[in-house]
XYZ file of C-alpha atoms in Angstrom:
455
model
C 0.000 0.000 0.000
C 1.118 3.550 -0.665
C 2.303 5.347 2.452
C 0.623 8.490 1.114
C -2.753 6.761 0.867
C -3.099 3.936 3.361
C -6.324 2.023 2.904
C -8.666 0.136 5.134
C -10.474 -2.892 3.826
C -13.531 -1.489 5.468
C -16.223 -1.958 8.029
C -17.820 -5.348 8.124
C -21.312 -6.404 9.141
C -21.417 -10.026 10.368
C -23.454 -12.664 8.586
C -24.012 -15.034 11.500
C -22.448 -15.792 14.846
C -18.746 -15.872 14.149
C -15.651 -15.468 16.234
C -12.633 -13.339 15.555
C -9.432 -14.429 17.215
C -6.485 -12.222 16.266
C -3.115 -13.033 17.746
C -0.158 -10.865 16.856
C 2.927 -13.071 16.807
C 5.910 -11.017 15.661
C 6.184 -7.534 14.100
C 7.501 -7.057 10.578
C 9.464 -4.112 9.195
C 7.823 -0.642 9.152
C 4.597 -1.404 10.890
C 3.508 -4.469 8.867
C 2.136 -7.300 10.929
C 2.389 -11.030 10.683
C -0.799 -12.825 11.637
C -0.077 -16.400 12.604
C -3.518 -17.350 13.769
C -6.783 -15.815 12.717
C -10.335 -17.014 12.984
C -12.140 -14.023 11.572
C -15.278 -12.678 10.040
C -15.663 -14.797 6.942
C -16.496 -12.006 4.540
C -13.831 -9.711 5.964
C -11.094 -12.078 4.901
C -12.614 -13.621 1.782
C -13.936 -10.433 0.216
C -10.968 -8.505 1.531
C -8.680 -10.959 -0.216
C -10.149 -10.063 -3.596
C -11.055 -6.469 -2.835
C -7.673 -5.383 -1.546
C -5.924 -6.927 -4.549
C -8.279 -4.967 -6.792
C -7.504 -1.797 -4.862
C -3.775 -2.211 -5.022
C -3.882 -2.707 -8.775
C -6.391 0.045 -9.438
C -5.136 2.656 -6.990
C -8.700 3.496 -5.912
C -10.451 3.518 -2.577
C -12.906 0.701 -2.004
C -16.524 0.114 -1.161
C -17.086 -3.523 -2.184
C -20.828 -3.663 -1.832
C -21.737 -0.548 0.178
C -24.296 -0.852 2.944
C -24.337 -0.284 6.715
C -21.474 -1.715 8.731
C -20.398 -2.549 12.289
C -16.867 -3.256 13.703
C -14.274 -0.806 12.413
C -10.925 -1.344 10.730
C -8.388 1.317 11.706
C -5.693 2.013 9.141
C -2.582 3.484 10.722
C -0.303 4.359 7.825
C 0.908 0.953 6.591
C -0.658 -1.092 9.369
C -4.263 -2.301 9.519
C -5.393 -3.430 12.964
C -8.773 -5.176 13.179
C -10.800 -4.921 16.369
C -11.534 -8.308 17.913
C -15.017 -9.244 19.001
C -18.162 -11.258 18.206
C -20.281 -9.987 15.377
C -24.015 -9.721 15.823
C -26.262 -11.108 13.109
C -27.600 -8.548 10.690
C -27.586 -7.408 7.077
C -24.944 -9.393 5.236
C -23.272 -6.646 3.267
C -20.072 -4.659 3.449
C -19.052 -1.047 3.283
C -15.509 0.202 3.094
C -13.555 3.402 3.417
C -10.072 4.777 3.120
C -8.178 7.099 5.425
C -6.216 9.787 3.656
C -2.855 11.148 4.702
C -4.495 13.999 6.627
C -6.643 11.563 8.628
C -9.950 12.167 6.854
C -12.242 9.262 6.054
C -13.631 8.868 2.561
C -15.621 6.206 0.733
C -15.948 5.196 -2.896
C -17.100 2.275 -4.999
C -14.946 -0.118 -6.952
C -15.366 -3.344 -8.878
C -14.154 -6.471 -7.075
C -13.862 -8.920 -9.952
C -15.411 -9.036 -13.423
C -18.274 -11.199 -12.165
C -18.746 -9.631 -8.725
C -19.911 -6.108 -9.476
C -20.916 -3.526 -6.862
C -24.289 -4.389 -5.394
C -26.111 -1.569 -7.168
C -24.895 -2.810 -10.558
C -25.640 -6.439 -9.772
C -29.182 -5.743 -8.710
C -29.861 -3.374 -11.579
C -30.195 -6.486 -13.747
C -32.860 -7.937 -11.454
C -36.545 -7.142 -11.505
C -37.697 -4.910 -8.652
C -37.528 -7.030 -5.507
C -40.900 -8.578 -4.623
C -42.274 -8.521 -1.104
C -41.461 -11.551 1.042
C -44.318 -12.943 3.139
C -43.856 -15.268 6.126
C -45.893 -18.470 5.817
C -44.952 -20.609 8.801
C -48.313 -21.895 9.961
C -48.354 -25.715 10.425
C -51.057 -26.255 7.804
C -48.872 -24.541 5.167
C -45.688 -26.543 5.721
C -46.191 -29.075 2.934
C -48.068 -26.907 0.462
C -46.639 -26.396 -3.004
C -44.587 -23.245 -3.526
C -45.073 -23.224 -7.285
C -46.748 -20.144 -8.758
C -50.025 -21.140 -10.417
C -49.970 -18.517 -13.172
C -47.045 -19.912 -15.192
C -48.141 -20.783 -18.720
C -44.821 -22.040 -20.109
C -42.659 -25.080 -19.498
C -43.814 -28.575 -18.588
C -46.042 -28.209 -15.500
C -45.945 -31.938 -14.739
C -42.145 -32.058 -14.669
C -41.828 -29.089 -12.327
C -44.608 -30.354 -10.022
C -42.919 -33.766 -9.767
C -39.500 -32.286 -9.126
C -40.804 -29.937 -6.442
C -42.284 -32.926 -4.587
C -38.971 -34.783 -4.968
C -37.048 -31.865 -3.458
C -39.532 -31.343 -0.619
C -39.417 -35.007 0.334
C -35.606 -35.064 0.118
C -35.386 -32.012 2.391
C -37.607 -33.743 4.959
C -35.652 -37.015 4.822
C -32.202 -35.424 5.038
C -33.191 -33.153 7.936
C -34.645 -36.133 9.788
C -31.486 -38.221 9.293
C -29.216 -35.405 10.502
C -31.353 -34.626 13.550
C -31.417 -38.286 14.548
C -27.633 -38.529 14.243
C -26.985 -35.276 16.120
C -29.285 -36.104 19.025
C -29.483 -32.492 20.244
C -29.540 -30.113 17.306
C -32.835 -29.282 15.608
C -33.528 -27.565 12.309
C -35.320 -24.247 12.552
C -37.585 -23.638 9.575
C -38.446 -20.383 7.886
C -41.127 -20.808 5.217
C -41.789 -17.805 3.001
C -43.692 -16.742 -0.093
C -42.955 -14.072 -2.678
C -45.649 -11.592 -3.651
C -44.858 -12.239 -7.324
C -45.007 -16.031 -6.934
C -42.741 -18.721 -5.572
C -41.191 -18.997 -2.132
C -39.130 -21.374 -0.080
C -38.448 -23.450 3.010
C -35.168 -22.586 4.725
C -33.934 -24.924 7.444
C -30.825 -24.324 9.542
C -29.289 -26.222 12.460
C -26.668 -24.368 14.460
C -24.455 -25.403 17.386
C -25.593 -29.022 17.449
C -23.726 -31.814 19.210
C -22.407 -33.348 15.972
C -23.001 -30.528 13.500
C -21.563 -27.068 14.002
C -23.864 -25.827 11.269
C -26.137 -27.411 8.671
C -28.452 -25.665 6.260
C -30.885 -27.057 3.691
C -32.769 -24.527 1.591
C -35.604 -25.200 -0.827
C -36.387 -22.305 -3.173
C -38.925 -21.817 -5.938
C -38.226 -18.719 -8.012
C -40.200 -16.764 -10.572
C -38.794 -13.817 -12.461
C -37.028 -12.751 -15.642
C -33.465 -13.267 -16.807
C -31.427 -11.549 -19.521
C -31.626 -13.046 -23.006
C -27.853 -13.572 -22.981
C -28.056 -15.699 -19.833
C -30.628 -18.027 -21.374
C -29.405 -18.109 -24.986
C -26.129 -19.845 -24.130
C -28.168 -22.802 -22.865
C -30.367 -23.240 -25.932
C -32.336 -21.566 -28.710
C -34.560 -18.756 -27.398
C -37.679 -18.578 -29.558
C -39.719 -15.362 -29.728
C -37.145 -13.203 -27.933
C -34.138 -11.172 -29.003
C -30.960 -9.774 -27.503
C -31.482 -7.209 -24.783
C -34.877 -8.554 -23.738
C -35.674 -10.272 -20.466
C -37.160 -13.748 -20.511
C -39.633 -14.949 -17.850
C -38.556 -18.080 -16.010
C -39.536 -20.353 -13.165
C -36.876 -22.257 -11.261
C -36.469 -24.433 -8.202
C -33.602 -25.919 -6.276
C -32.600 -27.702 -3.087
C -29.220 -26.614 -1.754
C -27.346 -27.713 1.346
C -24.016 -27.378 3.125
C -23.277 -29.429 6.250
C -20.337 -28.650 8.572
C -19.668 -31.270 11.294
C -17.667 -30.395 14.397
C -15.138 -33.234 14.246
C -12.220 -32.521 11.881
C -12.312 -36.145 10.686
C -15.953 -35.827 9.598
C -16.073 -34.079 6.198
C -18.167 -31.135 5.098
C -20.679 -32.010 2.387
C -22.530 -29.893 -0.166
C -25.262 -30.650 -2.662
C -27.491 -28.661 -4.979
C -30.135 -29.909 -7.434
C -32.163 -27.565 -9.606
C -34.523 -27.145 -12.565
C -35.161 -24.049 -14.699
C -37.873 -23.517 -17.303
C -38.215 -20.395 -19.473
C -40.884 -18.853 -21.662
C -38.643 -19.073 -24.738
C -38.593 -22.866 -24.539
C -35.147 -23.359 -22.993
C -35.030 -25.568 -19.884
C -32.340 -27.397 -17.955
C -31.552 -29.532 -14.928
C -28.317 -29.256 -12.988
C -26.520 -29.934 -9.750
C -24.451 -32.470 -7.892
C -23.026 -33.590 -4.561
C -19.438 -33.081 -3.387
C -17.403 -33.765 -0.271
C -14.794 -31.640 1.527
C -12.749 -33.539 4.107
C -9.854 -32.162 6.129
C -8.161 -35.557 6.195
C -8.124 -38.445 3.741
C -9.905 -41.667 4.638
C -9.841 -43.816 1.517
C -12.754 -45.967 2.670
C -14.894 -42.849 3.142
C -14.067 -41.587 -0.332
C -14.699 -45.004 -1.849
C -18.161 -45.063 -0.246
C -19.024 -41.520 -1.261
C -17.784 -41.687 -4.839
C -18.904 -45.287 -5.221
C -22.472 -44.403 -4.264
C -22.670 -41.731 -6.945
C -20.919 -43.879 -9.515
C -23.649 -46.484 -9.044
C -26.337 -43.828 -9.498
C -24.658 -42.499 -12.633
C -24.018 -45.937 -14.141
C -27.672 -46.817 -13.700
C -28.651 -43.989 -16.047
C -25.646 -43.558 -18.343
C -22.153 -45.124 -18.027
C -20.648 -41.877 -19.292
C -22.182 -39.782 -16.520
C -19.778 -40.557 -13.656
C -16.460 -39.898 -15.431
C -17.960 -36.804 -17.073
C -19.533 -35.361 -13.924
C -16.618 -36.323 -11.676
C -14.227 -34.475 -13.985
C -16.660 -31.543 -14.083
C -16.638 -31.364 -10.274
C -12.828 -31.506 -10.136
C -12.648 -28.614 -12.594
C -15.503 -26.547 -11.162
C -14.613 -26.557 -7.443
C -11.219 -24.931 -7.977
C -9.984 -22.004 -5.888
C -8.116 -20.386 -8.753
C -6.115 -17.922 -6.687
C -4.851 -20.833 -4.549
C -4.294 -23.372 -7.312
C -6.188 -26.061 -5.401
C -9.641 -27.591 -5.207
C -12.128 -26.802 -2.442
C -12.516 -30.471 -1.574
C -12.211 -33.963 -3.023
C -14.995 -33.776 -5.542
C -18.017 -35.851 -6.279
C -20.275 -35.106 -9.231
C -21.307 -31.794 -10.751
C -23.423 -30.957 -13.801
C -25.247 -27.987 -15.266
C -27.372 -27.017 -18.277
C -28.502 -30.612 -18.774
C -31.182 -30.748 -21.472
C -29.692 -33.217 -23.944
C -32.348 -35.931 -23.462
C -35.961 -36.485 -22.501
C -36.801 -34.410 -19.388
C -38.453 -37.438 -17.753
C -35.125 -39.297 -17.980
C -33.257 -36.423 -16.402
C -35.939 -36.111 -13.736
C -35.349 -39.758 -12.814
C -31.579 -39.264 -12.713
C -31.619 -36.179 -10.497
C -34.230 -37.778 -8.248
C -31.861 -40.694 -7.645
C -28.985 -38.255 -7.038
C -30.703 -36.222 -4.333
C -32.074 -39.384 -2.718
C -28.510 -40.742 -2.446
C -27.282 -37.957 -0.158
C -28.086 -39.845 3.048
C -26.532 -43.235 2.129
C -23.448 -41.529 0.629
C -22.740 -39.212 3.561
C -24.428 -40.107 6.843
C -22.400 -43.329 7.448
C -19.170 -41.329 7.089
C -20.175 -38.809 9.757
C -21.393 -41.585 12.078
C -18.002 -43.263 11.708
C -16.037 -40.151 12.721
C -18.345 -38.080 14.934
C -16.679 -39.305 18.145
C -13.074 -39.560 16.894
C -10.460 -38.014 19.159
C -8.539 -35.074 17.706
C -5.880 -32.571 18.711
C -5.985 -28.786 18.811
C -3.669 -28.748 15.790
C -6.082 -30.937 13.801
C -8.973 -28.632 14.714
C -6.932 -25.651 13.532
C -6.284 -27.410 10.222
C -10.027 -27.968 9.817
C -10.495 -24.234 10.392
C -7.991 -23.397 7.660
C -9.746 -25.702 5.194
C -13.031 -24.017 6.054
C -11.366 -20.731 5.265
C -10.694 -22.121 1.790
C -14.359 -23.129 1.624
C -15.349 -19.533 2.274
C -12.977 -18.215 -0.375
C -14.490 -20.425 -3.069
C -18.085 -19.714 -2.102
C -17.899 -15.933 -2.044
C -15.647 -15.551 -5.084
C -16.499 -18.323 -7.543
C -19.667 -20.211 -6.629
C -22.375 -19.839 -9.317
C -25.247 -20.077 -6.864
C -23.837 -17.353 -4.615
C -23.157 -15.040 -7.542
C -26.594 -15.675 -9.064
C -28.366 -15.013 -5.762
C -26.527 -11.751 -5.138
C -27.093 -10.533 -8.687
C -30.796 -11.308 -8.477
C -31.198 -9.518 -5.152
C -32.278 -12.632 -3.247
C -32.166 -12.985 0.540
C -28.524 -12.623 1.546
C -28.823 -14.607 4.781
C -29.978 -17.639 2.806
C -27.436 -17.159 0.043
C -24.583 -17.134 2.569
C -26.043 -19.905 4.715
C -23.273 -22.141 3.349
C -20.570 -20.349 5.331
C -19.351 -22.093 8.500
C -19.658 -20.537 11.942
C -15.887 -20.490 12.332
C -12.979 -20.474 9.910
C -9.290 -19.735 10.118
C -6.546 -18.027 8.124
C -2.845 -18.260 8.979
C -0.262 -16.154 7.245
C 2.175 -18.201 5.148
C 1.201 -21.470 6.802
C 3.695 -24.245 6.082
C 2.693 -27.910 6.028
C 5.056 -30.546 7.376
C 6.252 -32.828 4.545
C 4.954 -36.379 4.797
C 2.116 -35.413 7.163
C -1.589 -36.254 6.672
C -2.124 -32.580 5.893
C 0.502 -32.794 3.131
C -1.230 -35.859 1.712
C -4.601 -34.184 1.348
C -3.006 -30.984 0.016
C -1.517 -33.069 -2.773
C -5.004 -34.405 -3.518
C -6.356 -30.847 -3.591
C -3.737 -29.907 -6.167
C -3.788 -33.176 -8.133
C -7.299 -34.690 -8.261
C -7.335 -38.460 -7.763
C -9.596 -41.319 -8.755
C -11.290 -42.895 -5.742
C -13.257 -45.726 -7.379
């Protein structure tokens, strides 16, 4: 940073209950600091990682997303000292400022990355945000969320898939609650004034699970022609126009407490548009902190069986897709150890794809629950817990910078709390962390950098 224009990476509003633990180990030359252990606000570090790089290269002050903020970052010439503390839940956005040489505070907007624009620009592409209506009465819990005024797409396919996703959400929540023994999912059911809605379920601070979220969403709106046209031929529309769509998806991220029990993510979705383009997509992937070959054989083997049942080419294709998609490009490593991933699938009869994705989402429990049961009571050291925290930091980096679902939700002005539900309660960043050669941590780092075949 320029000594004439020291910058702060801004004020940060917390997204959920998160801890910041800042321990200053040894000072560096001219006021720089070396942070050897940090468990910090997830967006502070992850967005700051990208935002500060953008600032340094552009020479401009920063306001990544610009909304109200809480704890303050004080920039003292070349040194930035974050205040420690626990963030309260609230609006999940950031604002940032710079402190000039004469001590005055100023704010300005800047672009983070080509696909993460300032919030005003992102939401300019979305239709005016509809009103969200709470619908949590017991008699409404199992009612369809589909808007009844949609006159395009195959209504039978979307009705069937919605029931599949609702049932899967119920079954997965039940299995996780039974395994945890203490934690319970809290549900928030909601409707949109323009049609659609969702069922959001989150477990926090359970006995086995630090955090688990499973969100069902049914969306109705309009998307840019360019977004749709790359997935198929748009009939009756032209460039620059917006195309009505209806979409649905079930998305989940599960973070166990034990460092030997892996994090797991899945997302399955369907989109239909008025111009005739439709597609299925999604997959399931696993993110361990340590390699257990039997666990990976079970997980990947379960999904290979599902894929082989429908098309022998699916597993190698979708496994490779997952290895290439879940890459943290600025780190040169994958987020986890893969699984299957697919998108824009409309190359065969929709009934066939409906059957395939139904089998995929129904395989979450047999592919994952036995692994957590196996490791939920394993003994572990403080060092192993710290390593888990560092891998969760990588998880955050991928989700807020590269994940398609996160980017889509922010651009469309959807509920930020639900979009960022995937972030763990705690994560960790260590400056210039070095892994001991030949250690279990070195083994899994090699797998993150060089994807392996597990079945």
